[in-house]
Amino acid sequence: MNYPSKLIENAVEEISKLPGIGKKTALRMALHLLKRDEKQTLHLSEALTAMRTKTQYCRQCHNISDDTLCGICTNPKRDESVLCIVEDTRDVLAIENTSQFRGLYHVLGGIISPLEGIGPGDLNIDSLLNRIAEKQNTHAAIKEIILGLSPTMEGDTTAFYLTKRLKSLNVKITTIARGIPIGGDLEYADEITLGRSIVSRIVYE
């Protein structure tokens, strides 16, 4: 593809690195930004820079947050006795959009995948175990763990590993009902299916 400017070419190269965006779409975006008021483009640039440099992760659940603790963890209306374990923030957003879950979350930051060199030590598992253990025998004790992981081979491997580690903590372990297609990603499930899966969760065996 020939570009009228090296500056446009550089912009297209960077934009096309985003998921789902090819060179043609990136070029349309770059030309659109070029036509808009300069302040709008600068606002976009500032927003992206601020997101990258100032975003924090909740010290309790590891969800993306503006503060030390996220809005879900500090919400007094959430049910502290139920904890849903998910792979990443996208899954938190997907479940929240169903309006069917009022408990808390724990974001693993990935799933076990030997092929990609990701093992249990690379995930937020130790903090999960500590979190549950610290709240045992208190008014905020966690009574149920929901394994909200995608039904893929890696997701099932992670769920199996977590179940083994959690057994000694004497908490009820459930998994979302398999209304989610096998091999599918949680973030792509429609809200009704995902909501019903949360409500109809089953004991994990």
Coordinates of C-alpha atoms in Angstrom, one line a residue:
M1 CA 0.0 0.0 0.0
N2 CA 1.4 3.4 -1.0
Y3 CA 1.0 6.2 1.5
P4 CA 1.0 10.0 0.8
S5 CA 3.1 10.6 3.9
K6 CA 5.5 8.8 6.1
L7 CA 3.7 10.2 9.1
I8 CA 0.4 8.6 7.9
E9 CA 2.3 5.3 7.3
N10 CA 3.7 5.3 10.8
A11 CA 0.2 6.0 12.3
V12 CA -1.3 3.2 10.2
E13 CA 1.4 0.8 11.3
E14 CA 0.6 1.5 15.0
I15 CA -3.2 1.5 14.7
S16 CA -3.1 -1.8 12.7
K17 CA -1.4 -3.5 15.6
L18 CA -4.7 -3.3 17.5
P19 CA -6.8 -6.6 17.5
G20 CA -9.2 -6.9 14.6
I21 CA -7.9 -3.9 12.7
G22 CA -6.3 -4.3 9.3
K23 CA -4.3 -1.8 7.3
K24 CA -7.3 -0.5 5.4
T25 CA -9.3 0.2 8.5
A26 CA -6.3 1.7 10.2
L27 CA -5.8 4.0 7.2
R28 CA -9.5 5.1 7.4
M29 CA -9.0 5.8 11.1
A30 CA -5.8 7.8 10.6
L31 CA -7.4 9.9 7.8
H32 CA -10.5 10.5 10.0
L33 CA -8.3 11.7 12.9
L34 CA -6.4 14.0 10.5
K35 CA -9.6 15.6 9.3
R36 CA -11.0 16.2 12.8
D37 CA -10.2 19.2 15.0
E38 CA -6.7 18.9 16.3
K39 CA -8.0 19.1 19.9
Q40 CA -10.0 15.9 19.5
T41 CA -6.9 14.0 18.3
L42 CA -4.9 15.4 21.2
H43 CA -7.7 14.4 23.7
L44 CA -7.5 10.9 22.3
S45 CA -3.8 10.8 22.6
E46 CA -3.9 12.1 26.2
A47 CA -6.6 9.6 27.2
L48 CA -4.6 6.7 25.9
T49 CA -1.4 7.9 27.6
A50 CA -3.3 8.4 30.9
M51 CA -4.9 5.0 30.6
R52 CA -1.5 3.4 30.0
T53 CA 0.4 5.3 32.7
K54 CA -2.1 5.7 35.5
T55 CA -4.3 2.6 35.5
Q56 CA -3.9 0.5 38.6
Y57 CA -4.9 -3.0 39.6
C58 CA -7.0 -3.7 42.7
R59 CA -4.8 -5.0 45.4
Q60 CA -7.6 -7.4 46.5
C61 CA -9.1 -8.8 43.3
H62 CA -6.6 -7.7 40.6
N63 CA -9.2 -6.1 38.5
I64 CA -8.4 -2.9 36.6
S65 CA -9.0 0.1 38.9
D66 CA -8.5 3.8 39.3
D67 CA -7.7 3.3 43.0
T68 CA -6.0 0.8 45.3
L69 CA -9.3 -1.0 45.7
C70 CA -11.8 -1.3 42.8
G71 CA -15.4 -0.1 42.9
I72 CA -16.7 -3.7 43.1
C73 CA -14.6 -4.6 46.1
T74 CA -15.6 -1.4 48.0
N75 CA -19.3 -1.7 47.2
P76 CA -21.1 -2.6 50.5
K77 CA -24.0 -4.1 48.5
R78 CA -21.9 -6.9 47.0
D79 CA -22.1 -10.4 48.6
E80 CA -18.7 -11.0 50.2
S81 CA -19.5 -14.7 50.7
V82 CA -19.4 -15.5 47.0
L83 CA -16.3 -15.2 44.9
C84 CA -16.1 -15.7 41.2
I85 CA -12.7 -16.6 39.7
V86 CA -12.1 -15.3 36.2
E87 CA -9.3 -15.1 33.7
D88 CA -9.1 -11.4 33.1
T89 CA -11.0 -8.1 33.3
R90 CA -12.9 -8.8 30.1
D91 CA -14.7 -11.6 31.8
V92 CA -15.6 -9.4 34.8
L93 CA -17.2 -7.0 32.3
A94 CA -19.0 -9.8 30.5
I95 CA -20.5 -11.2 33.8
E96 CA -21.3 -7.7 35.1
N97 CA -23.3 -6.9 32.0
T98 CA -25.7 -9.8 32.8
S99 CA -26.7 -8.2 36.1
Q100 CA -27.1 -11.7 37.5
F101 CA -24.1 -11.8 39.9
R102 CA -23.8 -9.7 43.0
G103 CA -20.7 -11.3 44.6
L104 CA -17.0 -10.4 44.3
Y105 CA -14.3 -11.4 41.8
H106 CA -10.8 -12.6 41.7
V107 CA -8.9 -12.0 38.4
L108 CA -6.2 -14.7 37.8
G109 CA -4.5 -12.6 35.1
G110 CA -4.5 -15.6 32.7
I111 CA -5.0 -19.3 32.6
I112 CA -2.6 -22.3 32.8
S113 CA -1.2 -22.9 29.4
P114 CA 2.0 -25.1 29.1
L115 CA 2.3 -24.5 25.4
E116 CA 2.6 -20.7 26.1
G117 CA 4.8 -21.3 29.1
I118 CA 2.2 -20.1 31.6
G119 CA 2.2 -22.0 34.8
P120 CA 0.4 -21.6 38.2
G121 CA 3.2 -19.4 39.5
D122 CA 2.5 -16.8 36.7
L123 CA -1.1 -16.3 37.9
N124 CA -2.7 -14.6 40.9
I125 CA -3.3 -17.9 42.7
D126 CA -1.3 -17.4 45.9
S127 CA -3.1 -14.1 46.6
L128 CA -6.5 -16.0 46.0
L129 CA -5.6 -18.7 48.6
N130 CA -4.4 -16.0 51.1
R131 CA -7.5 -14.0 50.5
I132 CA -9.8 -16.9 51.3
A133 CA -7.7 -18.1 54.3
E134 CA -7.6 -14.7 55.9
K135 CA -11.3 -14.3 55.8
Q136 CA -12.1 -17.7 57.3
N137 CA -13.9 -17.6 60.6
T138 CA -14.8 -13.9 60.1
H139 CA -18.1 -12.2 59.2
A140 CA -16.7 -11.8 55.7
A141 CA -15.8 -15.5 55.2
I142 CA -16.0 -16.8 51.6
K143 CA -18.5 -19.6 51.4
E144 CA -18.7 -20.3 47.7
I145 CA -16.1 -20.2 44.9
I146 CA -17.5 -20.0 41.4
L147 CA -15.0 -21.1 38.7
G148 CA -16.0 -18.6 35.9
L149 CA -13.4 -19.8 33.4
S150 CA -13.9 -20.3 29.7
P151 CA -14.7 -24.0 28.8
T152 CA -11.5 -24.6 26.9
M153 CA -8.8 -27.1 27.5
E154 CA -6.7 -24.5 29.3
G155 CA -9.7 -23.3 31.3
D156 CA -10.5 -26.8 32.4
T157 CA -6.9 -27.4 33.3
T158 CA -6.9 -24.3 35.4
A159 CA -10.2 -25.2 37.1
F160 CA -8.8 -28.7 37.9
Y161 CA -5.7 -27.2 39.5
L162 CA -7.6 -24.6 41.5
T163 CA -10.0 -27.3 42.8
K164 CA -7.1 -29.3 44.1
R165 CA -5.6 -26.2 45.8
L166 CA -8.9 -25.1 47.3
K167 CA -10.1 -28.4 48.7
S168 CA -8.2 -27.9 52.0
L169 CA -10.0 -24.5 52.6
N170 CA -13.4 -26.2 53.0
V171 CA -15.4 -23.9 50.7
K172 CA -18.1 -24.8 48.2
I173 CA -16.8 -24.9 44.7
T174 CA -19.1 -24.4 41.7
T175 CA -18.7 -23.8 38.0
I176 CA -20.9 -21.9 35.6
A177 CA -23.4 -24.1 33.8
R178 CA -22.3 -25.2 30.4
G179 CA -24.6 -23.0 28.5
I180 CA -21.4 -21.5 27.2
P181 CA -20.2 -23.5 24.2
I182 CA -17.2 -25.8 24.7
G183 CA -14.1 -24.2 23.3
G184 CA -15.7 -20.8 23.4
D185 CA -14.4 -17.6 25.2
L186 CA -16.5 -16.2 28.0
E187 CA -16.2 -12.6 26.7
Y188 CA -18.0 -13.5 23.4
A189 CA -21.0 -15.2 25.0
D190 CA -24.3 -13.3 24.7
E191 CA -25.6 -11.7 28.0
I192 CA -28.7 -13.9 28.4
T193 CA -26.7 -17.2 28.0
L194 CA -24.0 -16.0 30.3
G195 CA -26.5 -14.8 32.9
R196 CA -28.3 -18.1 32.9
S197 CA -25.0 -19.9 33.2
I198 CA -24.2 -17.9 36.3
V199 CA -27.6 -18.4 37.9
S200 CA -27.6 -22.1 37.0
R201 CA -24.1 -22.8 38.2
I202 CA -23.3 -26.4 39.4
V203 CA -21.0 -28.0 41.9
Y204 CA -17.6 -28.5 40.4
E205 CA -16.4 -32.2 40.5

